[in-house]
CSV table of C-alpha atoms in Angstrom, one decimal:
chain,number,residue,atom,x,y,z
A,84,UNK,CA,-28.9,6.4,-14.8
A,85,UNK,CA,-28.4,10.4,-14.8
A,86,UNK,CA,-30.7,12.6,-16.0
A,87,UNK,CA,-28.7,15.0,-18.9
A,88,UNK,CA,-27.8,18.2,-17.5
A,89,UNK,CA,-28.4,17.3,-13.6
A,90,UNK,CA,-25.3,16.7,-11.3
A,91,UNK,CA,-25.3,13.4,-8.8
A,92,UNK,CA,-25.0,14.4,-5.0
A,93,UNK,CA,-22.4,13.3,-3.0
A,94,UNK,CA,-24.1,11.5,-1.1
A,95,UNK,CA,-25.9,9.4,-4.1
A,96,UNK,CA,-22.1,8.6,-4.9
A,97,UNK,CA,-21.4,7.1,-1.9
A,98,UNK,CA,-24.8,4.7,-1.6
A,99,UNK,CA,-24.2,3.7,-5.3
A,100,UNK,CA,-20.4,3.1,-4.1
A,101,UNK,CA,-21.2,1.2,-1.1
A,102,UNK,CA,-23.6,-1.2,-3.1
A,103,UNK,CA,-21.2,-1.6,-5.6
A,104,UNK,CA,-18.5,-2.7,-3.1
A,105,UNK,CA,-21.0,-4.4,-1.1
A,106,UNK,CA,-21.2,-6.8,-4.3
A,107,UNK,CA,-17.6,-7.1,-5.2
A,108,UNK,CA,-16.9,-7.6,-1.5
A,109,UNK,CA,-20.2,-9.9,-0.9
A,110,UNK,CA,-21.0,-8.0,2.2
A,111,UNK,CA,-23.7,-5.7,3.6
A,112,UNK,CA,-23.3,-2.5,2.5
A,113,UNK,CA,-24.0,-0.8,6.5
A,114,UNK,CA,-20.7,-3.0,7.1
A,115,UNK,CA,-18.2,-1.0,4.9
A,116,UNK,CA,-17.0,2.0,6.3
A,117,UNK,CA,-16.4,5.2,4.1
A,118,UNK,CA,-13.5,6.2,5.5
A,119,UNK,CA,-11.7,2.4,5.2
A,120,UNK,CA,-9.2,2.4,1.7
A,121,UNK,CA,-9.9,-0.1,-0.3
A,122,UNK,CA,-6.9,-1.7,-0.7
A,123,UNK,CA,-7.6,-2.7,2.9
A,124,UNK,CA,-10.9,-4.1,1.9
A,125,UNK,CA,-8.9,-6.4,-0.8
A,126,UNK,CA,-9.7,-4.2,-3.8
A,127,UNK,CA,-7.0,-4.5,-6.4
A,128,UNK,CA,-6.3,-2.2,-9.5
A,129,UNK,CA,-8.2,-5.1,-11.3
A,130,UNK,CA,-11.5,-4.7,-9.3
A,131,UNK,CA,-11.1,-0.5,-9.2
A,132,UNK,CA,-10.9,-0.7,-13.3
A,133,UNK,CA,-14.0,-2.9,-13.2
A,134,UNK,CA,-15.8,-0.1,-10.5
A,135,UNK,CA,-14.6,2.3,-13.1
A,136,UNK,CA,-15.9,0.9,-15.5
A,137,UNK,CA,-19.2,0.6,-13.7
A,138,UNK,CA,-19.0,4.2,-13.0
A,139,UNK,CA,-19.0,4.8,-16.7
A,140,UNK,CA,-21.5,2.9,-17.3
A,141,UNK,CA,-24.1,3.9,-14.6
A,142,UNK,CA,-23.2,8.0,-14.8
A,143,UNK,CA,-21.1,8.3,-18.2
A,144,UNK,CA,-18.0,9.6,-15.9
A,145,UNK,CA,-14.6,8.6,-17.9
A,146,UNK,CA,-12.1,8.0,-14.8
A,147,UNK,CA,-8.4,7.9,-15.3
A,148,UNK,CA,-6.7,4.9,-13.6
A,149,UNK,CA,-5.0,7.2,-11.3
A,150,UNK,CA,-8.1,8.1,-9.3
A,151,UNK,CA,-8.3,5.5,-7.3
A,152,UNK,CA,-4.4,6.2,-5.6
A,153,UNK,CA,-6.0,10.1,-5.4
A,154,UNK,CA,-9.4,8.7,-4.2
A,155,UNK,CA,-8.4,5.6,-2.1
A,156,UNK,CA,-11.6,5.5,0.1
A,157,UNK,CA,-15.3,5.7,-0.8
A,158,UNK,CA,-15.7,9.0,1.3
A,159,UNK,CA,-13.3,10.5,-0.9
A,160,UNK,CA,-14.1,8.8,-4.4
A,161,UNK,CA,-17.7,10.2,-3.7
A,162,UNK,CA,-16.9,13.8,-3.6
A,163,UNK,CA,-14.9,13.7,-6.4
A,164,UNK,CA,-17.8,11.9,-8.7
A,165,UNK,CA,-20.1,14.3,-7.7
A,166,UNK,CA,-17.3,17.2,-8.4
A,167,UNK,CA,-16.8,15.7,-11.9
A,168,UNK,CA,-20.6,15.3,-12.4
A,169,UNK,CA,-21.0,19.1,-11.5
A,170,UNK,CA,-18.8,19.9,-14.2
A,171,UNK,CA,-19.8,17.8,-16.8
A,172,UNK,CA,-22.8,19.7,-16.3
A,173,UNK,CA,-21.4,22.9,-17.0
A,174,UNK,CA,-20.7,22.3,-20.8
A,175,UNK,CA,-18.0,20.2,-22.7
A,176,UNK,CA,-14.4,20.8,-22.3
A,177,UNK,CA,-11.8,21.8,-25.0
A,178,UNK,CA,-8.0,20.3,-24.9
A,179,UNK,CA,-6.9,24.3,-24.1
A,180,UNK,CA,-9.6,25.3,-21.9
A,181,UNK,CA,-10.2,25.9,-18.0
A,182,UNK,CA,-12.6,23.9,-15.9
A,183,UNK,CA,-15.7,25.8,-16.6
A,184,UNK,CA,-14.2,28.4,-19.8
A,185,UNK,CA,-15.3,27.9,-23.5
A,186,UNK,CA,-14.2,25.1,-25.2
A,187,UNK,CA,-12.0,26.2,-28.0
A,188,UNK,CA,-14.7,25.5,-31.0
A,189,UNK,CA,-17.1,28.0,-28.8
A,190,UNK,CA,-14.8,31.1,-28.5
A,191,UNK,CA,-15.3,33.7,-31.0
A,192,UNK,CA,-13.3,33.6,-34.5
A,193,UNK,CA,-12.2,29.8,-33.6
A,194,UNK,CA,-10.2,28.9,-36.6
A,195,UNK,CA,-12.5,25.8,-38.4
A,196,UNK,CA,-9.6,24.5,-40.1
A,197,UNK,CA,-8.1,23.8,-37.0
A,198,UNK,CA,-8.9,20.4,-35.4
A,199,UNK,CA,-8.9,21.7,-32.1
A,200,UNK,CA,-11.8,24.2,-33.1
A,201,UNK,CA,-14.2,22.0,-34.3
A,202,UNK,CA,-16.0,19.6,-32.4
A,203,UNK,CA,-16.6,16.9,-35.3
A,204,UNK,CA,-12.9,16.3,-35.5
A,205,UNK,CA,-10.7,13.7,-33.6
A,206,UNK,CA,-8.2,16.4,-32.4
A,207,UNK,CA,-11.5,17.3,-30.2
A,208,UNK,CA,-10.7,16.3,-26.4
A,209,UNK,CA,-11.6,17.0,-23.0
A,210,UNK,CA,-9.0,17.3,-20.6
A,211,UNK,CA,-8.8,15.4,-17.4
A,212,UNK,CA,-7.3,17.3,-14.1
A,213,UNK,CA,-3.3,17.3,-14.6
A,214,UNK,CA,-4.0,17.9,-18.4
A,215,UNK,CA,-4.8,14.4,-19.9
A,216,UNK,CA,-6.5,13.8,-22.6
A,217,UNK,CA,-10.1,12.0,-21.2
């Protein structure tokens, strides 16, 4: 489990990865290599949802499905994780706001009858890379 407020290394990524895959795959760990893509390994979009969902579980990281086509191998899935670990570090994120600016509620004279400015409303979102809601 994370500690609140600390960001995951890259390189804890990866060993979580490789023990994850190392039990979907029921092999050794030392005997996947980082650099392989999955889908050569046999891992469907059904069994990258259910590593997605582990990720959520283990480091409360929300991953859109598309991930895994942008981060086909573990080498590359690893950097990102710790990338979106570092900034979920740096504060939550408002639907209008740049990775690391204010969220919308936290920028001076934010409007409180706007959803978008208050954090205790449902039109509160963080936004994934290519502007998704997370």
């Amino acid at each position: 489990m994370v500690v609140p407020g600390s960001a995951v290394q890259e390189r804890e990524f990866r060993g979580w990865l490789l023990e994850k895959l190392g039990q979907y795959l029921r092999r050794p760990p030392a005997d996947i290599d980082i650099s392989v893509p999955f889908a050569e390994y046999g891992i469907d979009s059904v069994a990258a949802l259910s590593i997605f969902g582990d990720i959520e579980d283990a480091f409360g990281l929300y991953l859109e499905p598309t991930v895994a086509w942008d981060h086909p191998t573990v080498q590359s899935l690893a950097r990102y994780l710790a990338s979106e670990s570092a900034r979920s570090v740096t504060g939550p994120l408002a639907q209008d706001a740049p990775y690391g600016g204010p969220a919308r509620g936290d920028q001076a004279g934010g409007d409180p009858s706007d959803p978008r400015d208050n954090p205790g409303t449902a039109g509160w979102t963080r936004t994934a890379p290519g502007g998704g809601p997370r």
